[in-house]
Amino acid sequence: MTENNFGLKKIEISVSEAEKRTGRNAMNMQETYTAYLIETRSVEHTDGQSVLTDSLWRRYSEFELLRNYLLVYYPHIVVPPLPEKRAEFVWHKLSADNMDPDFVERRRIGLENFLLRVASHPILCRDKIFYLFLTQEGNWKETVNETGFQLKADSRLKALNATFRVKNPDKRFTELKHYSDELQSVISHLLRVRARVADRLYGVYKVHGNYGRVFSEWSAIEKEMGDGLQSAGHHMDVYASSIDDILEDEEHYADQLKEYLFYAEALRAVCRKHELMQYDLEMAAQDLASKKQQCEELATGTVRTFSLKGMTTKLFGQETPEQREARIKVLEEQINEGEQQLKSKNLEGREFVKNAWADIERFKEQKNHDLKEALISYAVMQISMCKKGIQVWTNAKECFSKM
């Protein structure tokens, strides 16, 4: 639970429940999906008054729509990622079915975390569409689509073109893009290693159940040693069954790592937007320089480079002075307009870099804190797990000593 600031309002947010439902999609075909209950409660109230809790249901696709809107309207912000739609980096005993109850529960926690991330962001928390997502169940999609954000979204082809054709990329954003790639690679490897370790650990723990079975069978043929063997076998059975809860807890730490695996793509989105803006700036500067050259050539009567106009002049004769003056006047107007556009793009670019870098620094601080806490907590859990193993064998030793 955390606080969300929209204007002067403060509300607590939670995704408290998940529910499996059946309905019809846009193609009028029946489908099964999961809906999530979002609860909000105002924390500003008069003493003695009851606090009302508002609630509404949202599908995962609606969370996606919200995030896509935020990406378009706040391109300079590292927008928090959504939890995975389908399970990745799972060990073999874990279901990859997106309708599996354990997976749905982890995704519920991830969706709540997404809302809390947005709510705690100093800029995103004040967005009206986000506030309506939390409080307005009916017609929310229509309200989002009316913003026209989809028309403002940059095409993938244009972004790819800018990536390869930009001539003067900002070194800081180039390095950030490289870092996001490396971060994604490192976390992916870490999650794969963790999945392999979980597989091995599960096997080791479950094999200890064989100790329990053997000790129990042995106790049946012994008189003096029977009680000790039976007790030791019980401890082994408890040890073998404990791995299920341990690995379930581990999944929550894995999900924390996955969040930053997906944050890497959010970082790249900011970098791609900067590349697009830089590419547009360079194209505007190139177009302005071309028009200035054309104007100079018309004014002086010299042609520095090959042009279709130069060829037509040779074929059909020179322009009249009046035609030349008219063309020069048009070019001068285009040059003035181009200079204003270039100035505007320069200002827009500088503002984007300033805002983007401020948010990137905020994100870095958040990332360092979160990953440090997650890794420490994971290490503490592993230490606790080892201590429990030692305790099991200590208990078994005492059982053997009493025989």
mmCIF file of C-alpha atoms in Angstrom:
data_model
loop_
_atom_site.group_PDB
_atom_site.id
_atom_site.type_symbol
_atom_site.label_atom_id
_atom_site.label_comp_id
_atom_site.label_asym_id
_atom_site.label_seq_id
_atom_site.Cartn_x
_atom_site.Cartn_y
_atom_site.Cartn_z
ATOM 1 C CA MET A 1 0.000 0.000 0.000
ATOM 2 C CA THR A 2 1.267 3.462 -0.784
ATOM 3 C CA GLU A 3 0.014 6.968 -1.410
ATOM 4 C CA ASN A 4 -0.935 8.386 -4.799
ATOM 5 C CA ASN A 5 -1.028 12.127 -5.375
ATOM 6 C CA PHE A 6 -3.535 13.366 -7.961
ATOM 7 C CA GLY A 7 -3.944 17.055 -7.455
ATOM 8 C CA LEU A 8 -4.478 17.344 -3.734
ATOM 9 C CA LYS A 9 -5.948 13.863 -3.275
ATOM 10 C CA LYS A 10 -4.143 11.001 -1.556
ATOM 11 C CA ILE A 11 -5.318 7.444 -1.960
ATOM 12 C CA GLU A 12 -4.086 4.012 -1.003
ATOM 13 C CA ILE A 13 -3.904 1.460 -3.808
ATOM 14 C CA SER A 14 -3.987 -2.328 -3.829
ATOM 15 C CA VAL A 15 -4.731 -5.143 -6.253
ATOM 16 C CA SER A 16 -6.415 -7.396 -3.749
ATOM 17 C CA GLU A 17 -7.905 -10.234 -5.755
ATOM 18 C CA ALA A 18 -7.753 -12.141 -9.056
ATOM 19 C CA GLU A 19 -10.730 -13.865 -10.648
ATOM 20 C CA LYS A 20 -10.998 -16.227 -13.595
ATOM 21 C CA ARG A 21 -13.723 -15.174 -16.037
ATOM 22 C CA THR A 22 -15.207 -16.145 -19.385
ATOM 23 C CA GLY A 23 -16.372 -13.694 -22.011
ATOM 24 C CA ARG A 24 -16.265 -12.759 -25.684
ATOM 25 C CA ASN A 25 -13.382 -10.928 -27.333
ATOM 26 C CA ALA A 26 -13.365 -8.380 -30.165
ATOM 27 C CA MET A 27 -13.791 -11.219 -32.695
ATOM 28 C CA ASN A 28 -16.921 -12.366 -30.814
ATOM 29 C CA MET A 29 -15.149 -15.570 -29.812
ATOM 30 C CA GLN A 30 -15.417 -16.989 -26.330
ATOM 31 C CA GLU A 31 -12.263 -16.675 -24.218
ATOM 32 C CA THR A 32 -11.120 -17.255 -20.679
ATOM 33 C CA TYR A 33 -9.220 -14.474 -18.939
ATOM 34 C CA THR A 34 -8.248 -13.210 -15.505
ATOM 35 C CA ALA A 35 -9.642 -10.004 -14.010
ATOM 36 C CA TYR A 36 -7.966 -8.167 -11.136
ATOM 37 C CA LEU A 37 -9.708 -6.237 -8.389
ATOM 38 C CA ILE A 38 -8.210 -2.783 -7.779
ATOM 39 C CA GLU A 39 -9.135 -1.180 -4.465
ATOM 40 C CA THR A 40 -8.531 2.474 -3.639
ATOM 41 C CA ARG A 41 -9.149 4.237 -0.355
ATOM 42 C CA SER A 42 -8.824 7.919 0.448
ATOM 43 C CA VAL A 43 -6.485 8.688 3.335
ATOM 44 C CA GLU A 44 -7.792 12.236 3.693
ATOM 45 C CA HIS A 45 -10.894 12.233 5.885
ATOM 46 C CA THR A 46 -12.392 13.919 8.893
ATOM 47 C CA ASP A 47 -11.905 12.203 12.262
ATOM 48 C CA GLY A 48 -14.799 9.960 13.117
ATOM 49 C CA GLN A 49 -15.937 9.505 9.503
ATOM 50 C CA SER A 50 -15.780 6.066 7.913
ATOM 51 C CA VAL A 51 -13.365 5.701 5.017
ATOM 52 C CA LEU A 52 -15.031 4.359 1.884
ATOM 53 C CA THR A 53 -13.138 1.926 -0.315
ATOM 54 C CA ASP A 54 -13.730 2.095 -4.061
ATOM 55 C CA SER A 55 -13.102 -0.975 -6.176
ATOM 56 C CA LEU A 56 -13.200 -1.983 -9.823
ATOM 57 C CA TRP A 57 -12.035 -4.868 -12.014
ATOM 58 C CA ARG A 58 -9.404 -4.596 -14.741
ATOM 59 C CA ARG A 59 -8.008 -7.059 -17.255
ATOM 60 C CA TYR A 60 -4.302 -7.375 -17.996
ATOM 61 C CA SER A 61 -4.942 -5.856 -21.447
ATOM 62 C CA GLU A 62 -6.230 -2.698 -19.753
ATOM 63 C CA PHE A 63 -3.011 -2.435 -17.753
ATOM 64 C CA GLU A 64 -1.179 -2.728 -21.099
ATOM 65 C CA LEU A 65 -3.306 0.054 -22.575
ATOM 66 C CA LEU A 66 -2.489 2.312 -19.612
ATOM 67 C CA ARG A 67 1.232 1.680 -19.949
ATOM 68 C CA ASN A 68 1.198 2.257 -23.732
ATOM 69 C CA TYR A 69 -0.515 5.584 -23.121
ATOM 70 C CA LEU A 70 2.122 6.564 -20.530
ATOM 71 C CA LEU A 71 4.927 5.616 -22.924
ATOM 72 C CA VAL A 72 3.560 7.939 -25.607
ATOM 73 C CA TYR A 73 2.714 10.915 -23.405
ATOM 74 C CA TYR A 74 5.827 10.698 -21.220
ATOM 75 C CA PRO A 75 8.612 9.616 -23.616
ATOM 76 C CA HIS A 76 11.302 11.109 -21.359
ATOM 77 C CA ILE A 77 10.281 8.911 -18.410
ATOM 78 C CA VAL A 78 11.451 5.372 -17.638
ATOM 79 C CA VAL A 79 7.910 4.000 -17.409
ATOM 80 C CA PRO A 80 7.592 1.091 -14.941
ATOM 81 C CA PRO A 81 7.141 -2.289 -16.672
ATOM 82 C CA LEU A 82 4.262 -4.717 -16.307
ATOM 83 C CA PRO A 83 4.821 -8.239 -14.958
ATOM 84 C CA GLU A 84 5.253 -10.972 -17.546
ATOM 85 C CA LYS A 85 2.186 -12.084 -19.474
ATOM 86 C CA ARG A 86 3.447 -15.678 -19.582
ATOM 87 C CA ALA A 87 5.899 -17.334 -17.220
ATOM 88 C CA GLU A 88 9.556 -17.230 -18.270
ATOM 89 C CA PHE A 89 12.725 -18.689 -16.733
ATOM 90 C CA VAL A 90 10.745 -21.366 -14.887
ATOM 91 C CA TRP A 91 12.203 -24.509 -13.373
ATOM 92 C CA HIS A 92 10.668 -27.791 -14.479
ATOM 93 C CA LYS A 93 8.210 -28.270 -11.580
ATOM 94 C CA LEU A 94 6.738 -24.783 -12.059
ATOM 95 C CA SER A 95 3.783 -24.407 -14.405
ATOM 96 C CA ALA A 96 4.194 -22.116 -17.426
ATOM 97 C CA ASP A 97 0.402 -21.900 -17.838
ATOM 98 C CA ASN A 98 -0.745 -18.294 -17.541
ATOM 99 C CA MET A 99 -3.958 -19.486 -15.863
ATOM 100 C CA ASP A 100 -2.075 -21.427 -13.177
ATOM 101 C CA PRO A 101 -3.203 -20.132 -9.727
ATOM 102 C CA ASP A 102 0.365 -19.618 -8.452
ATOM 103 C CA PHE A 103 1.329 -17.679 -11.587
ATOM 104 C CA VAL A 104 -1.854 -15.579 -11.418
ATOM 105 C CA GLU A 105 -1.072 -14.736 -7.786
ATOM 106 C CA ARG A 106 2.467 -13.638 -8.639
ATOM 107 C CA ARG A 107 1.129 -11.558 -11.520
ATOM 108 C CA ARG A 108 -1.435 -9.967 -9.154
ATOM 109 C CA ILE A 109 1.462 -8.877 -6.941
ATOM 110 C CA GLY A 110 3.343 -7.622 -10.010
ATOM 111 C CA LEU A 111 0.374 -5.570 -11.227
ATOM 112 C CA GLU A 112 -0.022 -4.019 -7.783
ATOM 113 C CA ASN A 113 3.671 -3.193 -7.812
ATOM 114 C CA PHE A 114 3.260 -1.551 -11.243
ATOM 115 C CA LEU A 115 0.460 0.686 -9.945
ATOM 116 C CA LEU A 116 2.480 1.605 -6.863
ATOM 117 C CA ARG A 117 5.502 2.437 -9.033
ATOM 118 C CA VAL A 118 3.384 4.780 -11.157
ATOM 119 C CA ALA A 119 1.679 6.232 -8.067
ATOM 120 C CA SER A 120 5.023 7.001 -6.419
ATOM 121 C CA HIS A 121 6.465 8.690 -9.526
ATOM 122 C CA PRO A 122 6.516 12.494 -9.102
ATOM 123 C CA ILE A 123 5.116 13.103 -12.618
ATOM 124 C CA LEU A 124 3.148 10.012 -13.606
ATOM 125 C CA CYS A 125 1.131 10.069 -10.367
ATOM 126 C CA ARG A 126 -0.554 13.317 -11.441
ATOM 127 C CA ASP A 127 -1.807 11.991 -14.773
ATOM 128 C CA LYS A 128 -5.588 12.165 -15.155
ATOM 129 C CA ILE A 129 -5.852 8.973 -17.224
ATOM 130 C CA PHE A 130 -3.997 7.058 -14.506
ATOM 131 C CA TYR A 131 -6.363 8.435 -11.870
ATOM 132 C CA LEU A 132 -9.382 7.439 -13.967
ATOM 133 C CA PHE A 133 -7.893 3.969 -14.418
ATOM 134 C CA LEU A 134 -8.107 3.589 -10.647
ATOM 135 C CA THR A 135 -11.540 5.134 -10.174
ATOM 136 C CA GLN A 136 -13.630 4.960 -13.375
ATOM 137 C CA GLU A 137 -14.673 1.478 -14.475
ATOM 138 C CA GLY A 138 -17.065 2.352 -17.284
ATOM 139 C CA ASN A 139 -15.899 4.004 -20.543
ATOM 140 C CA TRP A 140 -12.288 4.203 -19.401
ATOM 141 C CA LYS A 141 -10.998 2.709 -22.664
ATOM 142 C CA GLU A 142 -12.963 5.253 -24.662
ATOM 143 C CA THR A 143 -11.477 8.064 -22.564
ATOM 144 C CA VAL A 144 -7.948 6.813 -23.273
ATOM 145 C CA ASN A 145 -8.564 6.412 -27.001
ATOM 146 C CA GLU A 146 -10.016 9.934 -27.179
ATOM 147 C CA THR A 147 -6.585 11.289 -26.199
ATOM 148 C CA GLY A 148 -5.345 10.183 -29.628
ATOM 149 C CA PHE A 149 -2.191 8.714 -28.113
ATOM 150 C CA GLN A 150 -2.076 5.921 -30.704
ATOM 151 C CA LEU A 151 -1.685 8.458 -33.518
ATOM 152 C CA LYS A 152 1.234 10.040 -31.668
ATOM 153 C CA ALA A 153 3.070 6.761 -31.182
ATOM 154 C CA ASP A 154 6.283 6.480 -33.179
ATOM 155 C CA SER A 155 6.378 3.665 -35.708
ATOM 156 C CA ARG A 156 8.923 0.871 -35.256
ATOM 157 C CA LEU A 157 10.188 1.375 -38.820
ATOM 158 C CA LYS A 158 10.838 5.058 -38.207
ATOM 159 C CA ALA A 159 12.653 4.259 -34.942
ATOM 160 C CA LEU A 160 14.799 1.637 -36.681
ATOM 161 C CA ASN A 161 15.595 4.079 -39.486
ATOM 162 C CA ALA A 162 16.673 6.726 -36.957
ATOM 163 C CA THR A 163 18.909 4.233 -35.146
ATOM 164 C CA PHE A 164 20.967 3.526 -38.253
ATOM 165 C CA ARG A 165 20.906 6.963 -39.903
ATOM 166 C CA VAL A 166 21.464 9.414 -37.047
ATOM 167 C CA LYS A 167 24.888 11.021 -37.562
ATOM 168 C CA ASN A 168 25.588 12.665 -34.205
ATOM 169 C CA PRO A 169 24.131 10.499 -31.438
ATOM 170 C CA ASP A 170 24.422 11.706 -27.844
ATOM 171 C CA LYS A 171 27.194 9.677 -26.219
ATOM 172 C CA ARG A 172 25.317 9.461 -22.902
ATOM 173 C CA PHE A 173 22.262 7.872 -24.507
ATOM 174 C CA THR A 174 24.415 5.535 -26.584
ATOM 175 C CA GLU A 175 26.139 4.343 -23.406
ATOM 176 C CA LEU A 176 22.777 4.028 -21.630
ATOM 177 C CA LYS A 177 21.422 1.912 -24.489
ATOM 178 C CA HIS A 178 24.466 -0.340 -24.266
ATOM 179 C CA TYR A 179 24.054 -0.570 -20.484
ATOM 180 C CA SER A 180 20.385 -1.568 -20.818
ATOM 181 C CA ASP A 181 21.386 -4.368 -23.210
ATOM 182 C CA GLU A 182 24.048 -5.582 -20.783
ATOM 183 C CA LEU A 183 21.671 -5.335 -17.799
ATOM 184 C CA GLN A 184 19.087 -7.434 -19.622
ATOM 185 C CA SER A 185 21.721 -10.005 -20.566
ATOM 186 C CA VAL A 186 23.132 -10.284 -17.039
ATOM 187 C CA ILE A 187 19.731 -10.627 -15.360
ATOM 188 C CA SER A 188 18.632 -13.184 -17.981
ATOM 189 C CA HIS A 189 21.715 -15.303 -17.221
ATOM 190 C CA LEU A 190 21.114 -14.917 -13.480
ATOM 191 C CA LEU A 191 17.514 -16.090 -13.810
ATOM 192 C CA ARG A 192 18.579 -19.096 -15.901
ATOM 193 C CA VAL A 193 21.189 -20.071 -13.313
ATOM 194 C CA ARG A 194 18.635 -19.687 -10.545
ATOM 195 C CA ALA A 195 16.174 -21.944 -12.428
ATOM 196 C CA ARG A 196 18.857 -24.640 -12.844
ATOM 197 C CA VAL A 197 19.801 -24.401 -9.168
ATOM 198 C CA ALA A 198 16.120 -24.689 -8.206
ATOM 199 C CA ASP A 199 15.828 -27.862 -10.268
ATOM 200 C CA ARG A 200 18.880 -29.417 -8.576
ATOM 201 C CA LEU A 201 17.830 -28.251 -5.124
ATOM 202 C CA TYR A 202 14.351 -29.688 -5.545
ATOM 203 C CA GLY A 203 15.858 -33.048 -6.422
ATOM 204 C CA VAL A 204 18.280 -33.030 -3.486
ATOM 205 C CA TYR A 205 15.555 -32.191 -0.975
ATOM 206 C CA LYS A 206 13.089 -34.725 -2.336
ATOM 207 C CA VAL A 207 15.759 -37.460 -2.294
ATOM 208 C CA HIS A 208 16.024 -36.862 1.459
ATOM 209 C CA GLY A 209 12.527 -38.296 1.624
ATOM 210 C CA ASN A 210 14.155 -41.645 0.839
ATOM 211 C CA TYR A 211 16.049 -41.355 4.121
ATOM 212 C CA GLY A 212 12.710 -40.995 5.878
ATOM 213 C CA ARG A 213 11.271 -44.060 4.158
ATOM 214 C CA VAL A 214 14.364 -46.207 4.820
ATOM 215 C CA PHE A 215 14.640 -45.151 8.477
ATOM 216 C CA SER A 216 10.934 -45.878 8.947
ATOM 217 C CA GLU A 217 11.277 -49.346 7.415
ATOM 218 C CA TRP A 218 14.415 -50.024 9.477
ATOM 219 C CA SER A 219 12.690 -48.974 12.708
ATOM 220 C CA ALA A 220 10.118 -51.718 12.177
ATOM 221 C CA ILE A 221 12.735 -54.461 12.620
ATOM 222 C CA GLU A 222 14.566 -52.904 15.568
ATOM 223 C CA LYS A 223 13.532 -52.834 19.217
ATOM 224 C CA GLU A 224 16.068 -50.650 21.042
ATOM 225 C CA MET A 225 16.860 -48.512 17.981
ATOM 226 C CA GLY A 226 13.315 -48.309 16.595
ATOM 227 C CA ASP A 227 12.142 -45.071 18.230
ATOM 228 C CA GLY A 228 15.321 -43.178 17.307
ATOM 229 C CA LEU A 229 15.177 -44.333 13.697
ATOM 230 C CA GLN A 230 11.481 -43.486 13.438
ATOM 231 C CA SER A 231 12.084 -39.953 14.799
ATOM 232 C CA ALA A 232 15.042 -39.405 12.473
ATOM 233 C CA GLY A 233 12.917 -40.517 9.542
ATOM 234 C CA HIS A 234 10.243 -38.011 10.512
ATOM 235 C CA HIS A 235 12.797 -35.176 10.481
ATOM 236 C CA MET A 236 13.915 -36.239 7.006
ATOM 237 C CA ASP A 237 10.325 -36.249 5.722
ATOM 238 C CA VAL A 238 9.798 -32.730 7.057
ATOM 239 C CA TYR A 239 13.054 -31.619 5.423
ATOM 240 C CA ALA A 240 12.059 -33.132 2.065
ATOM 241 C CA SER A 241 8.632 -31.454 2.048
ATOM 242 C CA SER A 242 10.007 -28.015 3.050
ATOM 243 C CA ILE A 243 11.497 -27.375 -0.399
ATOM 244 C CA ASP A 244 8.078 -26.564 -1.895
ATOM 245 C CA ASP A 245 7.602 -23.501 0.340
ATOM 246 C CA ILE A 246 11.253 -22.503 -0.074
ATOM 247 C CA LEU A 247 11.076 -22.428 -3.876
ATOM 248 C CA GLU A 248 7.723 -20.658 -3.761
ATOM 249 C CA ASP A 249 9.370 -17.896 -1.720
ATOM 250 C CA GLU A 250 12.248 -17.850 -4.208
ATOM 251 C CA GLU A 251 9.846 -17.067 -7.036
ATOM 252 C CA HIS A 252 9.064 -13.710 -5.435
ATOM 253 C CA TYR A 253 12.759 -12.796 -5.512
ATOM 254 C CA ALA A 254 12.937 -13.989 -9.111
ATOM 255 C CA ASP A 255 9.997 -11.703 -9.944
ATOM 256 C CA GLN A 256 11.877 -8.755 -8.447
ATOM 257 C CA LEU A 257 14.771 -9.495 -10.790
ATOM 258 C CA LYS A 258 12.384 -9.907 -13.728
ATOM 259 C CA GLU A 259 11.022 -6.421 -13.094
ATOM 260 C CA TYR A 260 14.442 -4.971 -13.843
ATOM 261 C CA LEU A 261 14.842 -7.347 -16.778
ATOM 262 C CA PHE A 262 11.786 -5.581 -18.250
ATOM 263 C CA TYR A 263 12.978 -2.155 -17.046
ATOM 264 C CA ALA A 264 15.865 -2.577 -19.509
ATOM 265 C CA GLU A 265 13.384 -2.255 -22.387
ATOM 266 C CA ALA A 266 11.901 0.871 -20.736
ATOM 267 C CA LEU A 267 15.380 2.420 -20.749
ATOM 268 C CA ARG A 268 15.814 1.573 -24.427
ATOM 269 C CA ALA A 269 12.461 3.218 -25.193
ATOM 270 C CA VAL A 270 13.792 6.530 -23.828
ATOM 271 C CA CYS A 271 16.974 6.115 -25.885
ATOM 272 C CA ARG A 272 15.000 5.360 -29.057
ATOM 273 C CA LYS A 273 12.886 8.478 -28.565
ATOM 274 C CA HIS A 274 16.031 10.583 -28.246
ATOM 275 C CA GLU A 275 17.434 9.017 -31.438
ATOM 276 C CA LEU A 276 14.213 9.895 -33.265
ATOM 277 C CA MET A 277 14.341 13.488 -32.072
ATOM 278 C CA GLN A 278 18.022 13.772 -33.005
ATOM 279 C CA TYR A 279 17.318 12.287 -36.438
ATOM 280 C CA ASP A 280 14.451 14.758 -37.048
ATOM 281 C CA LEU A 281 16.746 17.588 -35.960
ATOM 282 C CA GLU A 282 19.483 16.507 -38.361
ATOM 283 C CA MET A 283 16.995 16.120 -41.240
ATOM 284 C CA ALA A 284 15.619 19.615 -40.545
ATOM 285 C CA ALA A 285 19.155 21.056 -40.502
ATOM 286 C CA GLN A 286 20.004 19.242 -43.737
ATOM 287 C CA ASP A 287 16.857 20.492 -45.451
ATOM 288 C CA LEU A 288 17.565 24.071 -44.301
ATOM 289 C CA ALA A 289 21.127 23.918 -45.587
ATOM 290 C CA SER A 290 19.874 22.625 -48.951
ATOM 291 C CA LYS A 291 17.383 25.474 -49.307
ATOM 292 C CA LYS A 292 20.019 28.065 -48.388
ATOM 293 C CA GLN A 293 22.296 26.629 -51.070
ATOM 294 C CA GLN A 294 19.519 26.746 -53.655
ATOM 295 C CA CYS A 295 18.787 30.359 -52.747
ATOM 296 C CA GLU A 296 22.475 31.296 -53.026
ATOM 297 C CA GLU A 297 22.808 29.570 -56.396
ATOM 298 C CA LEU A 298 19.761 31.407 -57.736
ATOM 299 C CA ALA A 299 21.054 34.734 -56.442
ATOM 300 C CA THR A 300 24.565 34.284 -57.884
ATOM 301 C CA GLY A 301 23.645 32.285 -60.956
ATOM 302 C CA THR A 302 26.117 29.501 -60.136
ATOM 303 C CA VAL A 303 25.298 25.819 -59.647
ATOM 304 C CA ARG A 304 27.679 23.981 -57.311
ATOM 305 C CA THR A 305 26.133 20.536 -57.493
ATOM 306 C CA PHE A 306 24.231 18.444 -59.999
ATOM 307 C CA SER A 307 20.510 19.063 -59.920
ATOM 308 C CA LEU A 308 17.458 18.314 -62.053
ATOM 309 C CA LYS A 309 16.826 22.056 -62.251
ATOM 310 C CA GLY A 310 20.303 22.623 -63.663
ATOM 311 C CA MET A 311 19.679 20.045 -66.384
ATOM 312 C CA THR A 312 16.318 21.545 -67.358
ATOM 313 C CA THR A 313 17.934 24.991 -67.555
ATOM 314 C CA LYS A 314 20.500 23.675 -70.033
ATOM 315 C CA LEU A 315 17.810 21.961 -72.079
ATOM 316 C CA PHE A 316 15.127 24.642 -72.112
ATOM 317 C CA GLY A 317 17.017 27.845 -71.413
ATOM 318 C CA GLN A 318 17.458 30.280 -68.522
ATOM 319 C CA GLU A 319 14.667 31.527 -66.275
ATOM 320 C CA THR A 320 13.496 35.093 -66.615
ATOM 321 C CA PRO A 321 14.581 37.509 -63.855
ATOM 322 C CA GLU A 322 10.989 37.649 -62.623
ATOM 323 C CA GLN A 323 10.803 33.852 -62.324
ATOM 324 C CA ARG A 324 14.114 33.782 -60.509
ATOM 325 C CA GLU A 325 13.005 36.488 -58.074
ATOM 326 C CA ALA A 326 9.761 34.634 -57.380
ATOM 327 C CA ARG A 327 11.647 31.424 -56.658
ATOM 328 C CA ILE A 328 14.114 33.255 -54.399
ATOM 329 C CA LYS A 329 11.214 34.804 -52.476
ATOM 330 C CA VAL A 330 9.586 31.393 -51.956
ATOM 331 C CA LEU A 331 12.903 29.908 -50.823
ATOM 332 C CA GLU A 332 13.512 32.785 -48.398
ATOM 333 C CA GLU A 333 10.097 32.175 -46.825
ATOM 334 C CA GLN A 334 10.879 28.450 -46.562
ATOM 335 C CA ILE A 335 14.274 29.270 -45.040
ATOM 336 C CA ASN A 336 12.695 31.512 -42.396
ATOM 337 C CA GLU A 337 10.174 28.802 -41.588
ATOM 338 C CA GLY A 338 12.930 26.176 -41.518
ATOM 339 C CA GLU A 339 15.060 28.261 -39.151
ATOM 340 C CA GLN A 340 12.123 28.581 -36.761
ATOM 341 C CA GLN A 341 11.462 24.837 -36.938
ATOM 342 C CA LEU A 342 15.133 24.075 -36.325
ATOM 343 C CA LYS A 343 15.207 26.417 -33.350
ATOM 344 C CA SER A 344 12.061 24.800 -31.973
ATOM 345 C CA LYS A 345 13.483 21.287 -32.439
ATOM 346 C CA ASN A 346 16.709 22.314 -30.721
ATOM 347 C CA LEU A 347 14.805 23.657 -27.724
ATOM 348 C CA GLU A 348 12.594 20.569 -27.643
ATOM 349 C CA GLY A 349 15.656 18.314 -27.795
ATOM 350 C CA ARG A 350 17.453 20.119 -24.973
ATOM 351 C CA GLU A 351 14.301 19.987 -22.816
ATOM 352 C CA PHE A 352 13.915 16.270 -23.523
ATOM 353 C CA VAL A 353 17.529 15.539 -22.569
ATOM 354 C CA LYS A 354 17.205 17.562 -19.370
ATOM 355 C CA ASN A 355 13.987 15.840 -18.269
ATOM 356 C CA ALA A 356 15.026 12.387 -19.424
ATOM 357 C CA TRP A 357 18.345 12.511 -17.637
ATOM 358 C CA ALA A 358 16.701 13.680 -14.428
ATOM 359 C CA ASP A 359 14.360 10.693 -14.535
ATOM 360 C CA ILE A 360 17.166 8.311 -15.472
ATOM 361 C CA GLU A 361 19.110 9.429 -12.388
ATOM 362 C CA ARG A 362 15.980 8.847 -10.293
ATOM 363 C CA PHE A 363 15.636 5.390 -11.825
ATOM 364 C CA LYS A 364 19.290 4.512 -11.162
ATOM 365 C CA GLU A 365 18.902 5.379 -7.489
ATOM 366 C CA GLN A 366 15.731 3.272 -7.289
ATOM 367 C CA LYS A 367 17.393 0.366 -9.132
ATOM 368 C CA ASN A 368 20.463 0.321 -6.917
ATOM 369 C CA HIS A 369 18.323 0.323 -3.774
ATOM 370 C CA ASP A 370 15.863 -2.329 -4.989
ATOM 371 C CA LEU A 371 18.402 -4.781 -6.375
ATOM 372 C CA LYS A 372 20.609 -4.436 -3.301
ATOM 373 C CA GLU A 373 17.644 -5.222 -1.032
ATOM 374 C CA ALA A 374 16.506 -8.125 -3.233
ATOM 375 C CA LEU A 375 19.961 -9.733 -3.351
ATOM 376 C CA ILE A 376 20.498 -9.312 0.395
ATOM 377 C CA SER A 377 17.058 -10.812 1.110
ATOM 378 C CA TYR A 378 17.814 -13.719 -1.235
ATOM 379 C CA ALA A 379 21.128 -14.359 0.513
ATOM 380 C CA VAL A 380 19.410 -14.237 3.923
ATOM 381 C CA MET A 381 16.851 -16.753 2.683
ATOM 382 C CA GLN A 382 19.604 -19.085 1.469
ATOM 383 C CA ILE A 383 21.380 -18.808 4.840
ATOM 384 C CA SER A 384 18.117 -19.572 6.625
ATOM 385 C CA MET A 385 17.551 -22.573 4.367
ATOM 386 C CA CYS A 386 21.035 -23.926 5.131
ATOM 387 C CA LYS A 387 20.496 -23.406 8.852
ATOM 388 C CA LYS A 388 17.277 -25.415 8.654
ATOM 389 C CA GLY A 389 19.202 -28.188 6.929
ATOM 390 C CA ILE A 390 21.811 -28.149 9.678
ATOM 391 C CA GLN A 391 19.046 -28.220 12.282
ATOM 392 C CA VAL A 392 17.461 -31.272 10.635
ATOM 393 C CA TRP A 393 20.714 -33.196 10.782
ATOM 394 C CA THR A 394 21.343 -31.953 14.335
ATOM 395 C CA ASN A 395 17.930 -33.319 15.318
ATOM 396 C CA ALA A 396 18.707 -36.575 13.521
ATOM 397 C CA LYS A 397 22.016 -36.820 15.391
ATOM 398 C CA GLU A 398 20.181 -36.424 18.727
ATOM 399 C CA CYS A 399 17.753 -39.176 17.674
ATOM 400 C CA PHE A 400 20.657 -41.464 16.864
ATOM 401 C CA SER A 401 22.385 -40.587 20.157
ATOM 402 C CA LYS A 402 19.329 -41.702 22.155
ATOM 403 C CA MET A 403 19.247 -45.137 20.558
#
